[in-house]
Short mmCIF file of C-alpha atoms in Angstrom, two decimals:
data_model
loop_
_atom_site.label_atom_id
_atom_site.label_comp_id
_atom_site.label_asym_id
_atom_site.label_seq_id
_atom_site.Cartn_x
_atom_site.Cartn_y
_atom_site.Cartn_z
CA MET A 20 -37.71 -2.87 -19.38
CA THR A 21 -38.58 0.43 -17.67
CA ILE A 22 -35.87 2.76 -16.40
CA ALA A 23 -36.86 1.93 -12.82
CA ALA A 24 -36.44 -1.80 -13.41
CA THR A 25 -33.16 -1.22 -15.23
CA LEU A 26 -31.80 0.81 -12.33
CA LEU A 27 -32.83 -1.88 -9.85
CA VAL A 28 -30.98 -4.56 -11.82
CA TYR A 29 -28.01 -2.25 -12.29
CA GLY A 30 -27.88 -1.50 -8.55
CA PHE A 31 -28.07 -5.17 -7.61
CA VAL A 32 -25.28 -6.15 -10.01
CA MET A 33 -23.17 -3.22 -8.83
CA VAL A 34 -23.46 -4.12 -5.14
CA MET A 35 -22.92 -7.86 -5.66
CA GLY A 36 -19.99 -7.31 -8.01
CA TRP A 37 -18.35 -4.78 -5.71
CA LEU A 38 -18.70 -7.06 -2.67
CA ALA A 39 -17.38 -10.07 -4.61
CA LEU A 40 -14.32 -8.13 -5.77
CA THR A 41 -13.65 -6.87 -2.26
CA VAL A 42 -13.71 -10.41 -0.89
CA LEU A 43 -11.68 -11.81 -3.80
CA VAL A 44 -8.87 -9.30 -3.55
CA ALA A 45 -8.81 -9.42 0.24
CA SER A 46 -8.35 -13.19 0.11
CA ARG A 47 -5.92 -13.46 -2.81
CA ALA A 48 -3.84 -10.29 -3.05
CA ARG A 49 -1.85 -10.86 0.14
CA HIS A 50 -0.62 -14.29 -0.88
CA ALA A 51 2.18 -15.09 -3.28
CA GLU A 52 0.79 -16.24 -6.62
CA THR A 53 2.27 -19.61 -7.55
CA ARG A 54 0.63 -19.75 -10.99
CA THR A 55 1.05 -16.17 -12.14
CA ARG A 56 0.68 -16.87 -15.85
CA THR A 57 -2.61 -18.70 -15.30
CA ALA A 58 -3.92 -15.85 -13.14
CA VAL A 59 -2.99 -13.22 -15.72
CA TRP A 60 -4.71 -15.04 -18.57
CA LEU A 61 -7.78 -15.71 -16.43
CA ILE A 62 -8.05 -12.05 -15.46
CA LEU A 63 -7.75 -10.94 -19.07
CA ALA A 64 -10.16 -13.62 -20.33
CA VAL A 65 -12.90 -12.71 -17.85
CA ALA A 66 -12.41 -8.98 -18.49
CA CYS A 67 -12.66 -9.53 -22.23
CA ALA A 68 -15.67 -11.85 -22.01
CA ALA A 69 -17.56 -9.47 -19.73
CA ARG A 70 -17.06 -6.54 -22.08
CA VAL A 71 -17.93 -8.44 -25.24
CA GLY A 72 -21.00 -9.95 -23.60
CA VAL A 73 -22.27 -6.58 -22.42
CA LEU A 74 -21.74 -4.71 -25.68
CA LEU A 75 -23.41 -7.48 -27.71
CA THR A 76 -26.50 -7.71 -25.50
CA THR A 77 -27.18 -4.08 -24.57
CA GLU A 78 -27.79 -0.65 -26.03
CA PRO A 79 -26.75 2.59 -24.26
CA LEU A 80 -29.42 3.56 -21.75
CA LEU A 81 -27.81 5.27 -18.76
CA SER A 82 -26.11 7.85 -20.99
CA ASP A 83 -26.47 9.14 -24.54
CA ASP A 84 -22.99 10.66 -24.92
CA ILE A 85 -21.99 8.00 -27.44
CA TRP A 86 -24.19 9.55 -30.14
CA ARG A 87 -22.09 12.70 -29.96
CA TYR A 88 -18.94 10.62 -30.47
CA ILE A 89 -20.43 8.97 -33.55
CA ASP A 90 -21.61 12.29 -34.95
CA ASP A 91 -18.16 13.84 -34.41
CA GLY A 92 -16.45 10.85 -35.96
CA GLN A 93 -18.63 10.99 -39.04
CA GLN A 94 -17.88 14.68 -39.56
CA LEU A 95 -14.11 14.34 -39.19
CA ALA A 96 -13.97 11.16 -41.28
CA ALA A 97 -15.66 13.12 -44.06
CA GLY A 98 -13.04 15.88 -43.80
CA ARG A 99 -15.31 18.33 -41.97
CA ASN A 100 -14.43 20.14 -38.76
CA PRO A 101 -16.57 18.80 -35.87
CA TYR A 102 -16.00 22.09 -34.03
CA ALA A 103 -17.42 24.19 -36.89
CA HIS A 104 -21.15 23.63 -36.41
CA SER A 105 -23.49 22.11 -33.86
CA PRO A 106 -25.64 19.13 -34.88
CA GLN A 107 -28.75 21.28 -34.75
CA HIS A 108 -27.19 23.91 -37.01
CA ARG A 109 -26.21 21.25 -39.54
CA LEU A 110 -29.73 19.83 -39.54
CA ASP A 111 -31.31 23.27 -39.92
CA GLN A 112 -28.94 24.42 -42.67
CA GLY A 113 -28.83 21.20 -44.64
CA ILE A 114 -25.12 20.65 -44.02
CA PRO A 115 -24.23 16.99 -44.77
CA THR A 116 -24.78 14.84 -41.71
CA ASP A 117 -26.33 11.55 -40.64
CA SER A 118 -29.64 12.95 -39.42
CA ALA A 119 -30.58 9.75 -37.56
CA ILE A 120 -27.43 10.10 -35.41
CA ALA A 121 -27.50 13.90 -35.12
CA ARG A 122 -31.04 13.89 -33.73
CA ARG A 123 -29.96 11.62 -30.86
CA VAL A 124 -27.12 13.91 -29.73
CA ASN A 125 -27.63 15.60 -26.36
CA HIS A 126 -27.37 19.41 -26.19
CA PRO A 127 -27.68 19.53 -30.02
CA SER A 128 -27.42 23.33 -30.13
CA LEU A 129 -23.85 23.19 -28.75
CA VAL A 130 -20.69 22.35 -30.64
CA THR A 131 -18.85 19.29 -29.36
CA ILE A 132 -16.65 19.65 -26.28
CA TYR A 133 -14.50 16.55 -26.92
CA GLN A 134 -10.82 17.20 -27.52
CA PRO A 135 -8.57 16.31 -30.49
CA THR A 136 -7.19 12.97 -29.28
CA SER A 137 -10.75 11.75 -28.86
CA GLN A 138 -11.77 13.23 -32.21
CA TRP A 139 -9.07 11.30 -34.07
CA VAL A 140 -10.18 8.08 -32.36
CA PHE A 141 -13.83 8.81 -33.21
CA ALA A 142 -12.90 9.41 -36.85
CA ALA A 143 -10.67 6.32 -37.05
CA THR A 144 -13.50 4.20 -35.61
CA TYR A 145 -15.99 5.58 -38.11
CA THR A 146 -13.53 5.02 -40.95
CA ALA A 147 -13.04 1.41 -39.85
CA ALA A 148 -16.81 0.94 -39.80
CA GLN A 149 -17.00 2.38 -43.30
CA ALA A 150 -14.33 -0.01 -44.51
CA ALA A 151 -16.33 -2.90 -43.06
CA GLY A 152 -19.45 -1.71 -44.89
CA LEU A 153 -21.40 -1.00 -41.71
CA THR A 154 -22.37 2.54 -42.67
CA ASP A 155 -23.92 1.64 -46.02
CA HIS A 156 -27.43 1.67 -44.51
CA PRO A 157 -27.69 4.67 -42.13
CA ALA A 158 -30.94 3.62 -40.46
CA HIS A 159 -29.56 0.21 -39.56
CA TRP A 160 -26.25 1.77 -38.52
CA ALA A 161 -27.94 4.25 -36.19
CA ALA A 162 -30.19 1.65 -34.63
CA ARG A 163 -27.69 -1.05 -33.74
CA ASP A 164 -24.22 -1.21 -35.20
CA ALA A 165 -22.98 2.30 -34.50
CA SER A 166 -22.87 2.13 -30.73
CA ARG A 167 -21.45 -1.38 -30.74
CA VAL A 168 -18.57 -0.44 -33.00
CA TYR A 169 -17.64 2.52 -30.81
CA ARG A 170 -18.10 0.58 -27.58
CA LEU A 171 -15.86 -2.13 -29.01
CA ALA A 172 -13.19 0.46 -29.83
CA PHE A 173 -13.32 1.86 -26.28
CA SER A 174 -13.26 -1.66 -24.82
CA LEU A 175 -10.02 -2.33 -26.69
CA PHE A 176 -8.47 0.72 -25.02
CA ASP A 177 -9.81 -0.63 -21.73
CA LEU A 178 -8.18 -4.03 -22.26
CA TRP A 179 -4.91 -2.31 -23.16
CA LEU A 180 -5.14 -0.41 -19.86
CA ILE A 181 -5.76 -3.65 -17.95
CA ALA A 182 -2.70 -5.22 -19.60
CA MET A 183 -0.61 -2.25 -18.45
CA LEU A 184 -1.91 -2.62 -14.89
CA LEU A 185 -0.94 -6.29 -14.92
CA LEU A 186 2.51 -5.41 -16.29
CA LYS A 187 3.11 -2.89 -13.52
CA LEU A 188 1.91 -5.25 -10.79
CA LEU A 189 4.12 -8.08 -12.05
CA ARG A 190 7.10 -5.75 -12.40
CA ASP A 191 6.66 -4.74 -8.75
CA GLY A 192 6.31 -8.36 -7.59
CA ARG A 193 2.71 -7.87 -6.49
CA SER A 194 -0.33 -10.08 -6.97
CA PRO A 195 -1.96 -9.77 -10.41
CA TRP A 196 -5.34 -10.24 -8.70
CA LEU A 197 -5.16 -6.59 -7.66
CA ALA A 198 -5.86 -5.71 -11.29
CA THR A 199 -9.38 -7.12 -10.91
CA LEU A 200 -10.26 -4.08 -8.80
CA TYR A 201 -10.43 -2.29 -12.14
CA ALA A 202 -10.67 -5.06 -14.73
CA TRP A 203 -13.74 -6.76 -13.25
CA HIS A 204 -15.41 -3.77 -11.63
CA PRO A 205 -19.10 -3.45 -12.64
CA LEU A 206 -18.77 0.34 -12.85
CA VAL A 207 -15.96 0.07 -15.39
CA ILE A 208 -17.73 -2.54 -17.49
CA THR A 209 -20.93 -0.48 -17.38
CA GLU A 210 -19.38 2.83 -18.34
CA VAL A 211 -17.16 1.46 -21.12
CA ALA A 212 -18.90 -1.56 -22.64
CA TRP A 213 -22.51 -0.54 -22.00
CA SER A 214 -22.65 3.26 -22.03
CA GLY A 215 -19.51 3.60 -24.17
CA HIS A 216 -17.76 6.54 -22.51
CA GLN A 217 -14.59 7.75 -24.15
CA ASP A 218 -12.62 8.64 -21.00
CA VAL A 219 -10.78 5.33 -21.15
CA ILE A 220 -8.83 6.62 -24.17
CA GLY A 221 -7.17 9.26 -22.03
CA ILE A 222 -6.75 6.97 -19.02
CA ALA A 223 -4.86 4.44 -21.15
CA TRP A 224 -2.51 7.08 -22.56
CA LEU A 225 -1.92 8.53 -19.10
CA MET A 226 -1.02 5.10 -17.71
CA MET A 227 1.28 4.57 -20.69
CA ALA A 228 3.11 7.82 -19.91
CA LEU A 229 3.57 6.78 -16.28
CA LEU A 230 4.86 3.33 -17.21
CA LEU A 231 7.37 4.84 -19.63
CA VAL A 232 8.64 7.24 -16.98
CA ASP A 233 8.70 4.43 -14.44
CA ALA A 234 10.53 1.96 -16.72
CA ARG A 235 13.43 0.22 -15.01
CA GLY A 236 16.75 1.83 -15.76
CA LEU A 237 15.19 4.97 -17.26
CA PHE A 238 16.98 7.21 -14.78
CA ASP A 239 19.96 4.95 -14.16
CA PRO A 240 22.75 5.75 -16.64
CA ALA A 241 24.45 2.48 -15.76
CA GLY A 242 21.31 0.46 -16.44
CA GLU A 243 20.17 1.97 -19.73
CA SER A 244 21.86 3.63 -22.69
CA MET A 245 21.32 7.34 -23.20
CA GLY A 246 19.79 6.74 -26.63
CA ARG A 247 17.22 4.30 -25.31
CA GLY A 248 16.44 6.58 -22.39
CA LEU A 249 15.80 9.49 -24.73
CA ARG A 250 13.51 7.34 -26.87
CA ARG A 251 11.51 6.47 -23.78
CA ALA A 252 11.35 10.17 -22.91
CA VAL A 253 10.00 10.96 -26.38
CA LEU A 254 7.32 8.28 -26.04
CA ALA A 255 6.41 9.41 -22.52
CA GLY A 256 6.00 13.02 -23.65
CA GLY A 257 3.85 11.94 -26.59
CA ALA A 258 1.67 9.70 -24.43
CA MET A 259 1.15 12.49 -21.89
CA ALA A 260 0.10 14.86 -24.67
CA LEU A 261 -2.41 12.32 -25.98
CA ALA A 262 -3.89 12.01 -22.48
CA ILE A 263 -4.16 15.80 -22.17
CA GLY A 264 -5.75 15.80 -25.62
CA VAL A 265 -8.64 13.78 -24.17
CA LYS A 266 -9.12 15.84 -20.99
CA PRO A 267 -6.89 18.87 -20.44
CA ILE A 268 -7.68 18.71 -16.72
CA VAL A 269 -5.04 15.97 -16.37
CA ALA A 270 -2.25 18.38 -17.42
CA PRO A 271 -1.11 19.12 -13.83
CA ILE A 272 -0.04 15.47 -13.49
CA ALA A 273 2.86 16.44 -15.76
CA LEU A 274 4.26 18.32 -12.74
CA ALA A 275 4.51 15.07 -10.79
CA LEU A 276 6.26 13.41 -13.73
CA CYS A 277 8.67 16.35 -14.07
CA TRP A 278 9.57 16.10 -10.39
CA HIS A 279 10.15 12.38 -10.79
CA GLN A 280 12.52 13.12 -13.71
CA ARG A 281 14.32 16.01 -12.03
CA ARG A 282 17.67 14.16 -11.87
CA GLN A 283 17.66 13.62 -15.64
CA PRO A 284 17.30 17.15 -17.08
CA ARG A 285 18.09 16.10 -20.66
CA ARG A 286 15.37 13.48 -20.71
CA LEU A 287 13.00 15.84 -18.93
CA ALA A 288 13.60 18.48 -21.60
CA VAL A 289 13.08 15.94 -24.41
CA ALA A 290 9.81 14.74 -22.86
CA ALA A 291 8.57 18.31 -22.35
CA VAL A 292 9.38 19.36 -25.92
CA THR A 293 7.77 16.20 -27.29
CA CYS A 294 4.65 16.77 -25.22
CA GLY A 295 4.32 20.36 -26.43
CA ALA A 296 4.96 19.43 -30.05
CA THR A 297 2.45 16.58 -29.93
CA LEU A 298 -0.20 18.86 -28.48
CA GLY A 299 0.48 21.29 -31.29
CA LEU A 300 0.08 18.56 -33.88
CA LEU A 301 -3.17 17.41 -32.27
CA TYR A 302 -4.81 20.83 -32.21
CA ALA A 303 -3.32 22.52 -35.29
CA PRO A 304 -5.46 20.75 -37.94
CA PHE A 305 -8.65 21.89 -36.22
CA VAL A 306 -7.38 25.43 -35.76
CA PHE A 307 -6.76 25.75 -39.49
CA MET A 308 -9.89 23.91 -40.63
CA PRO A 309 -12.87 26.07 -41.66
CA GLY A 310 -14.65 27.06 -38.47
CA GLY A 311 -11.60 26.70 -36.24
CA ILE A 312 -12.07 25.82 -32.58
CA ASP A 313 -14.09 28.81 -31.38
CA GLY A 314 -17.24 26.69 -31.11
CA MET A 315 -15.47 24.23 -28.84
CA ARG A 316 -14.23 27.08 -26.66
CA GLN A 317 -17.77 28.40 -26.32
CA THR A 318 -19.03 24.98 -25.24
CA ILE A 319 -16.23 24.69 -22.68
CA SER A 320 -17.17 28.13 -21.37
CA ALA A 321 -20.80 27.06 -21.04
CA PHE A 322 -19.74 23.91 -19.18
CA VAL A 323 -17.42 25.76 -16.79
CA ASN A 324 -19.75 28.68 -16.11
CA THR A 325 -23.20 27.10 -15.95
CA TRP A 326 -23.25 23.30 -15.73
CA SER A 327 -23.51 21.61 -12.36
CA PHE A 328 -24.48 18.12 -11.25
CA ASN A 329 -24.01 15.95 -8.18
CA SER A 330 -21.35 18.23 -6.68
CA PRO A 331 -20.74 17.91 -2.92
CA VAL A 332 -18.32 20.84 -2.51
CA HIS A 333 -18.45 23.16 -5.50
CA GLU A 334 -22.01 24.43 -5.05
CA PRO A 335 -21.64 25.17 -1.29
CA MET A 336 -18.29 26.87 -1.98
CA THR A 337 -19.83 28.98 -4.74
CA ALA A 338 -22.61 30.05 -2.39
CA LEU A 339 -20.07 30.85 0.35
CA LEU A 340 -17.79 32.91 -1.90
CA GLY A 341 -20.59 34.44 -3.95
CA SER A 342 -18.67 33.73 -7.15
CA ARG A 343 -18.49 30.59 -9.25
CA ARG A 344 -15.21 31.71 -10.82
CA ALA A 345 -13.62 32.21 -7.37
CA ALA A 346 -14.80 28.75 -6.32
CA ASP A 347 -13.33 27.26 -9.50
CA VAL A 348 -9.93 28.81 -8.86
CA LEU A 349 -9.84 27.94 -5.17
CA LEU A 350 -10.92 24.32 -5.61
CA ALA A 351 -8.66 23.72 -8.63
CA GLY A 352 -5.78 25.08 -6.57
CA ALA A 353 -6.70 22.73 -3.72
CA ALA A 354 -6.62 19.70 -6.04
CA VAL A 355 -3.23 20.67 -7.48
CA GLY A 356 -1.95 21.45 -3.99
CA ALA A 357 -2.93 17.98 -2.76
CA MET A 358 -1.06 16.44 -5.70
CA LEU A 359 2.05 18.53 -5.07
CA PHE A 360 2.02 17.63 -1.38
CA VAL A 361 2.04 13.93 -2.24
CA THR A 362 4.62 14.50 -4.98
CA PHE A 363 7.14 16.25 -2.73
CA ARG A 364 6.51 13.90 0.18
CA ARG A 365 6.65 10.54 -1.59
CA ASP A 366 7.89 11.14 -5.15
CA ASP A 367 5.34 8.60 -6.35
CA PRO A 368 3.64 9.70 -9.59
CA TYR A 369 1.04 6.90 -9.32
CA ARG A 370 -0.08 8.02 -5.87
CA ALA A 371 0.08 11.67 -6.90
CA SER A 372 -2.08 10.94 -9.96
CA LEU A 373 -4.68 9.10 -7.90
CA VAL A 374 -4.83 11.88 -5.28
CA TYR A 375 -5.15 14.61 -7.90
CA LEU A 376 -7.76 12.85 -10.02
CA PHE A 377 -9.89 11.97 -7.00
CA ALA A 378 -9.59 15.43 -5.42
CA ALA A 379 -10.36 17.14 -8.73
CA LEU A 380 -13.49 15.01 -9.08
CA LEU A 381 -14.78 15.65 -5.57
CA LEU A 382 -14.16 19.39 -5.96
CA SER A 383 -15.61 19.61 -9.47
CA SER A 384 -18.90 21.26 -10.37
CA THR A 385 -19.99 18.10 -12.22
CA VAL A 386 -19.55 14.55 -10.89
CA HIS A 387 -20.70 11.81 -13.27
CA PRO A 388 -20.01 8.13 -12.51
CA TRP A 389 -17.72 7.66 -15.52
CA TYR A 390 -15.48 10.52 -14.34
CA LEU A 391 -14.39 8.30 -11.46
CA LEU A 392 -12.76 5.81 -13.85
CA TRP A 393 -9.71 8.10 -14.05
CA ALA A 394 -8.95 7.63 -10.35
CA LEU A 395 -10.27 4.06 -10.14
CA ALA A 396 -7.68 2.92 -12.70
CA PHE A 397 -4.95 3.65 -10.14
CA VAL A 398 -6.57 1.74 -7.27
CA PRO A 399 -4.93 -1.61 -8.22
CA LEU A 400 -1.53 0.10 -8.00
CA ARG A 401 -2.09 2.44 -5.05
CA PHE A 402 -5.15 1.34 -3.14
CA SER A 403 -7.43 4.04 -1.76
CA ALA A 404 -10.30 3.00 0.48
CA ALA A 405 -12.13 6.27 -0.25
CA VAL A 406 -11.98 5.77 -4.01
CA TRP A 407 -13.01 2.15 -3.61
CA VAL A 408 -16.05 3.05 -1.50
CA PHE A 409 -17.00 5.83 -3.91
CA SER A 410 -16.85 3.37 -6.81
CA LEU A 411 -19.91 1.77 -5.24
CA THR A 412 -21.83 4.74 -3.85
CA ILE A 413 -21.47 6.96 -6.93
CA ALA A 414 -23.94 4.64 -8.68
CA PHE A 415 -26.67 6.30 -6.59
CA SER A 416 -26.35 9.37 -8.82
CA TYR A 417 -28.13 7.50 -11.62
CA GLU A 418 -31.31 8.02 -9.58
CA VAL A 419 -31.54 11.28 -11.51
CA LEU A 420 -32.81 9.30 -14.52
CA MET A 421 -36.04 8.77 -12.61
CA HIS A 422 -36.76 12.51 -12.95
CA ALA A 423 -34.47 13.58 -15.79
CA GLU A 424 -36.60 16.63 -16.54
CA THR A 425 -35.24 18.41 -13.43
CA TRP A 426 -31.76 16.86 -13.53
CA ALA A 427 -31.17 17.54 -9.84
CA THR A 428 -29.74 15.12 -7.30
CA PRO A 429 -32.00 14.72 -4.23
CA ARG A 430 -30.41 15.34 -0.84
CA TRP A 431 -30.82 11.73 0.28
CA VAL A 432 -28.88 10.59 -2.76
CA MET A 433 -26.05 13.01 -1.99
CA ILE A 434 -25.90 11.71 1.58
CA ALA A 435 -25.89 8.09 0.43
CA GLU A 436 -23.11 8.87 -2.06
CA TYR A 437 -20.78 11.04 -0.06
CA ALA A 438 -21.27 10.28 3.65
CA PRO A 439 -19.43 6.89 3.43
CA VAL A 440 -16.61 8.53 1.45
CA ALA A 441 -16.30 11.35 4.00
CA LEU A 442 -16.17 8.84 6.85
CA VAL A 443 -13.36 6.90 5.15
CA LEU A 444 -11.42 10.08 4.40
CA LEU A 445 -11.71 11.20 8.02
CA ALA A 446 -10.95 7.79 9.50
CA GLY A 447 -7.37 7.68 8.20
CA PRO A 448 -6.11 10.90 9.85
CA LEU A 449 -8.01 10.12 13.07
CA LEU A 450 -6.45 6.66 13.33
CA ARG A 451 -2.97 8.08 12.67
CA LEU A 452 -3.55 10.76 15.32
CA ARG A 453 -4.67 8.12 17.83
CA ARG A 454 -1.61 5.96 17.15
CA THR A 455 0.63 9.01 17.59
CA ARG A 456 -0.96 10.02 20.90
CA PHE A 457 -0.79 6.55 22.46
CA ALA A 458 2.49 5.35 20.96
#
């Protein structure tokens, strides 16, 4: 199937799936669920079946990031530092590597950008594949089994995340069908089970941290023993560190969690120390390995200073200010400011997380479809019409595959992507203003 035909099928499935979920949740989520257990198992069963079916019948096509994950995992599983050398350098210098995998890695002259939490998962996945005997024949491994093993590993994180969403919804007495906004979303299934993007590792750990902070009785001395509360604080700090160890950009969300814990300074201190210590343990092995982490820093610098794709705000702001660095600082401050505003106004870490992750994405220099999964995971808990609309329109950005040699998003695609989102974002304040004026 040609890329054009693939994109047509993908677009059709995306639109139909999005519309079906919108109708389903609109019709079911407002009504009390009389058979909650049946609904939960049905939601999980369909989510599981969809992911297994996709990963068994497809190979990555919309993205080739997964080959970098496999290459990194192979290096770390063999005791080598994935930040020491780029795939191209290893191939040129004869450093041990799976050449069939390394040649499929994008930007092969750059050292990997993926952070330690992800690296340990990549290595554990490769080690599990080795134990199962799947890596005994490299050509066969590269052609079929490699991507499926990694996509399966990421799908397991995804199912864990869905289970946490269901737990939170049930704890709050809300309909479990809201979880389908994430669990059955075509974008999620595509990016995790088909393309195999690793972001879901960090999303799952972030949700775990929030659930631990939000656990009933955690901040009520009469409802929970001090010892148990401190154990939850330790786990929450560790989970937050693991999320940061996938994408450091989520670190500001810790501010919302700290504010939520402000009345329990001892537990806050324990969580903060645990988070810092866990981050140290994640990064220290790579720092002391031969090669250190300088290569990763250089790749991050290249990403921050030169890469740009599908950005609605960053490029115009850079042109206006005449400085990319100034635009980075201003827009990052705006995203954090939006999160702090919600934090101080509502003291709701779920809403604050959604606002920050969505704002950071819209204001970023690079907006890929799988980046939206971070914010979309919070939609079942704190619905956002703008995020929901964007979860459909962001699929337009894959049009770039029709002319990948230029890697530039046409203006009509940008309008199709962002105009509906802008209208939804503007509609809320305008409606509130109208109600205020005529109340």
